[in-house]
Amino acid sequence: MSPAFEELMQDVIEEKVEKARLEATRKARLEAIVNMMKNLNYTEEKAMDTLEIPAEERSMYMVWLTKI
């Protein structure tokens, strides 16, 4: 394989790994929010405060929570 092709493949792999990591992190956070709400009677907001979820991501979790 040419060096350019190998570099392109490496970039694609790195992008896929990063996407998978981000998806796994978001899934774990969503699960943690749900568990806090269920087991500790936290509101969505209090659970996200506790987990220190950035403000710009909270609306995304709120949408996901409505689908559970």
Backbone as JSON Lines, residues from 0, in Angstrom:
{"i":0,"aa":"M","n":[0.84,-1.19,0.0],"ca":[0.0,0.0,0.0],"c":[0.88,1.24,0.0]}
{"i":1,"aa":"S","n":[0.36,2.27,-0.61],"ca":[1.11,3.51,-0.66],"c":[1.04,4.23,0.69]}
{"i":2,"aa":"P","n":[2.02,5.06,1.0],"ca":[1.99,5.82,2.26],"c":[0.75,6.71,2.37]}
{"i":3,"aa":"A","n":[0.32,7.28,1.25],"ca":[-0.87,8.15,1.28],"c":[-2.11,7.34,1.65]}
{"i":4,"aa":"F","n":[-2.23,6.16,1.07],"ca":[-3.37,5.29,1.38],"c":[-3.34,4.85,2.84]}
{"i":5,"aa":"E","n":[-2.16,4.47,3.31],"ca":[-2.03,4.06,4.71],"c":[-2.4,5.19,5.66]}
{"i":6,"aa":"E","n":[-1.99,6.41,5.33],"ca":[-2.32,7.56,6.15],"c":[-3.83,7.81,6.15]}
{"i":7,"aa":"L","n":[-4.44,7.69,4.98],"ca":[-5.89,7.85,4.87],"c":[-6.61,6.81,5.71]}
{"i":8,"aa":"M","n":[-6.18,5.57,5.62],"ca":[-6.79,4.5,6.41],"c":[-6.62,4.75,7.9]}
{"i":9,"aa":"Q","n":[-5.46,5.21,8.3],"ca":[-5.22,5.52,9.71],"c":[-6.15,6.62,10.18]}
{"i":10,"aa":"D","n":[-6.36,7.64,9.36],"ca":[-7.27,8.73,9.71],"c":[-8.7,8.22,9.86]}
{"i":11,"aa":"V","n":[-9.12,7.36,8.96],"ca":[-10.47,6.79,9.02],"c":[-10.64,5.97,10.29]}
{"i":12,"aa":"I","n":[-9.65,5.16,10.61],"ca":[-9.7,4.34,11.82],"c":[-9.78,5.23,13.06]}
{"i":13,"aa":"E","n":[-8.95,6.26,13.11],"ca":[-8.95,7.17,14.26],"c":[-10.3,7.86,14.42]}
{"i":14,"aa":"E","n":[-10.91,8.27,13.32],"ca":[-12.23,8.91,13.38],"c":[-13.27,7.94,13.91]}
{"i":15,"aa":"K","n":[-13.23,6.69,13.45],"ca":[-14.2,5.69,13.91],"c":[-14.01,5.37,15.39]}
{"i":16,"aa":"V","n":[-12.77,5.29,15.83],"ca":[-12.49,5.03,17.25],"c":[-13.0,6.19,18.1]}
{"i":17,"aa":"E","n":[-12.76,7.4,17.68],"ca":[-13.23,8.57,18.42],"c":[-14.75,8.61,18.48]}
{"i":18,"aa":"K","n":[-15.39,8.31,17.38],"ca":[-16.85,8.3,17.34],"c":[-17.4,7.23,18.3]}
{"i":19,"aa":"A","n":[-16.8,6.06,18.31],"ca":[-17.22,4.98,19.21],"c":[-17.0,5.36,20.66]}
{"i":20,"aa":"R","n":[-15.87,6.01,20.95],"ca":[-15.59,6.45,22.32],"c":[-16.62,7.46,22.79]}
{"i":21,"aa":"L","n":[-16.95,8.42,21.93],"ca":[-17.92,9.44,22.28],"c":[-19.3,8.82,22.51]}
{"i":22,"aa":"E","n":[-19.68,7.9,21.66],"ca":[-20.97,7.23,21.8],"c":[-21.03,6.43,23.11]}
{"i":23,"aa":"A","n":[-19.95,5.74,23.45],"ca":[-19.9,4.97,24.69],"c":[-19.98,5.89,25.91]}
{"i":24,"aa":"T","n":[-19.3,7.02,25.85],"ca":[-19.34,7.99,26.95],"c":[-20.75,8.52,27.14]}
{"i":25,"aa":"R","n":[-21.39,8.88,26.05],"ca":[-22.76,9.42,26.13],"c":[-23.73,8.37,26.65]}
{"i":26,"aa":"K","n":[-23.58,7.14,26.22],"ca":[-24.45,6.07,26.69],"c":[-24.26,5.85,28.18]}
{"i":27,"aa":"A","n":[-23.03,5.86,28.64],"ca":[-22.75,5.67,30.07],"c":[-23.31,6.82,30.89]}
{"i":28,"aa":"R","n":[-23.17,8.04,30.38],"ca":[-23.72,9.19,31.1],"c":[-25.24,9.11,31.18]}
{"i":29,"aa":"L","n":[-25.88,8.73,30.09],"ca":[-27.34,8.61,30.09],"c":[-27.78,7.56,31.1]}
{"i":30,"aa":"E","n":[-27.09,6.45,31.13],"ca":[-27.4,5.4,32.09],"c":[-27.2,5.9,33.52]}
{"i":31,"aa":"A","n":[-26.15,6.66,33.76],"ca":[-25.9,7.21,35.1],"c":[-27.0,8.18,35.5]}
{"i":32,"aa":"I","n":[-27.45,9.01,34.57],"ca":[-28.54,9.96,34.86],"c":[-29.79,9.19,35.26]}
{"i":33,"aa":"V","n":[-30.14,8.18,34.46],"ca":[-31.34,7.39,34.75],"c":[-31.22,6.71,36.1]}
{"i":34,"aa":"N","n":[-30.06,6.15,36.41],"ca":[-29.87,5.48,37.7],"c":[-29.99,6.45,38.86]}
{"i":35,"aa":"M","n":[-29.45,7.65,38.72],"ca":[-29.56,8.65,39.79],"c":[-31.01,9.08,39.98]}
{"i":36,"aa":"M","n":[-31.72,9.21,38.89],"ca":[-33.13,9.6,38.99],"c":[-33.93,8.5,39.69]}
{"i":37,"aa":"K","n":[-33.64,7.26,39.33],"ca":[-34.38,6.12,39.88],"c":[-34.0,5.84,41.33]}
{"i":38,"aa":"N","n":[-32.7,5.74,41.61],"ca":[-32.24,5.28,42.92],"c":[-32.08,6.38,43.96]}
{"i":39,"aa":"L","n":[-31.83,7.6,43.5],"ca":[-31.61,8.7,44.44],"c":[-32.71,9.75,44.38]}
{"i":40,"aa":"N","n":[-33.69,9.51,43.51],"ca":[-34.79,10.45,43.31],"c":[-34.29,11.83,42.89]}
{"i":41,"aa":"Y","n":[-33.24,11.86,42.1],"ca":[-32.72,13.12,41.58],"c":[-33.55,13.57,40.38]}
{"i":42,"aa":"T","n":[-33.62,14.86,40.2],"ca":[-34.2,15.38,38.96],"c":[-33.15,15.22,37.86]}
{"i":43,"aa":"E","n":[-33.59,15.39,36.63],"ca":[-32.65,15.32,35.52],"c":[-31.53,16.34,35.71]}
{"i":44,"aa":"E","n":[-31.92,17.53,36.09],"ca":[-30.96,18.62,36.26],"c":[-29.94,18.32,37.36]}
{"i":45,"aa":"K","n":[-30.43,17.81,38.5],"ca":[-29.52,17.52,39.61],"c":[-28.55,16.39,39.23]}
{"i":46,"aa":"A","n":[-29.05,15.38,38.53],"ca":[-28.18,14.29,38.09],"c":[-27.1,14.81,37.16]}
{"i":47,"aa":"M","n":[-27.49,15.69,36.22],"ca":[-26.5,16.23,35.29],"c":[-25.53,17.17,36.0]}
{"i":48,"aa":"D","n":[-26.0,17.91,36.99],"ca":[-25.09,18.73,37.8],"c":[-24.07,17.85,38.5]}
{"i":49,"aa":"T","n":[-24.54,16.77,39.1],"ca":[-23.67,15.86,39.83],"c":[-22.61,15.26,38.91]}
{"i":50,"aa":"L","n":[-23.01,14.92,37.69],"ca":[-22.09,14.33,36.73],"c":[-21.25,15.38,35.99]}
{"i":51,"aa":"E","n":[-21.51,16.64,36.28],"ca":[-20.8,17.76,35.65],"c":[-20.88,17.7,34.12]}
{"i":52,"aa":"I","n":[-22.09,17.44,33.64],"ca":[-22.32,17.42,32.2],"c":[-22.38,18.87,31.72]}
{"i":53,"aa":"P","n":[-21.6,19.21,30.69],"ca":[-21.57,20.58,30.19],"c":[-22.95,21.07,29.74]}
{"i":54,"aa":"A","n":[-23.2,22.34,29.95],"ca":[-24.5,22.94,29.62],"c":[-24.88,22.72,28.16]}
{"i":55,"aa":"E","n":[-23.9,22.78,27.26],"ca":[-24.2,22.64,25.84],"c":[-24.61,21.22,25.45]}
{"i":56,"aa":"E","n":[-24.42,20.25,26.32],"ca":[-24.82,18.87,26.03],"c":[-26.13,18.47,26.7]}
{"i":57,"aa":"R","n":[-26.6,19.28,27.63],"ca":[-27.75,18.88,28.44],"c":[-29.04,18.73,27.65]}
{"i":58,"aa":"S","n":[-29.26,19.56,26.66],"ca":[-30.51,19.44,25.89],"c":[-30.55,18.1,25.16]}
{"i":59,"aa":"M","n":[-29.41,17.64,24.7],"ca":[-29.33,16.35,24.03],"c":[-29.77,15.24,24.99]}
{"i":60,"aa":"Y","n":[-29.29,15.27,26.23],"ca":[-29.67,14.25,27.21],"c":[-31.15,14.37,27.57]}
{"i":61,"aa":"M","n":[-31.65,15.58,27.65],"ca":[-33.07,15.77,27.98],"c":[-33.94,15.13,26.9]}
{"i":62,"aa":"V","n":[-33.56,15.29,25.64],"ca":[-34.31,14.66,24.55],"c":[-34.25,13.15,24.68]}
{"i":63,"aa":"W","n":[-33.07,12.61,24.93],"ca":[-32.92,11.16,25.07],"c":[-33.73,10.63,26.24]}
{"i":64,"aa":"L","n":[-33.8,11.39,27.33],"ca":[-34.55,10.96,28.49],"c":[-36.04,10.85,28.2]}
{"i":65,"aa":"T","n":[-36.54,11.68,27.31],"ca":[-37.97,11.6,26.96],"c":[-38.28,10.36,26.15]}
{"i":66,"aa":"K","n":[-37.25,9.74,25.57],"ca":[-37.44,8.56,24.73],"c":[-37.29,7.25,25.49]}
{"i":67,"aa":"I","n":[-36.99,7.36,26.76],"ca":[-36.79,6.14,27.58],"c":[-38.12,5.73,28.18]}
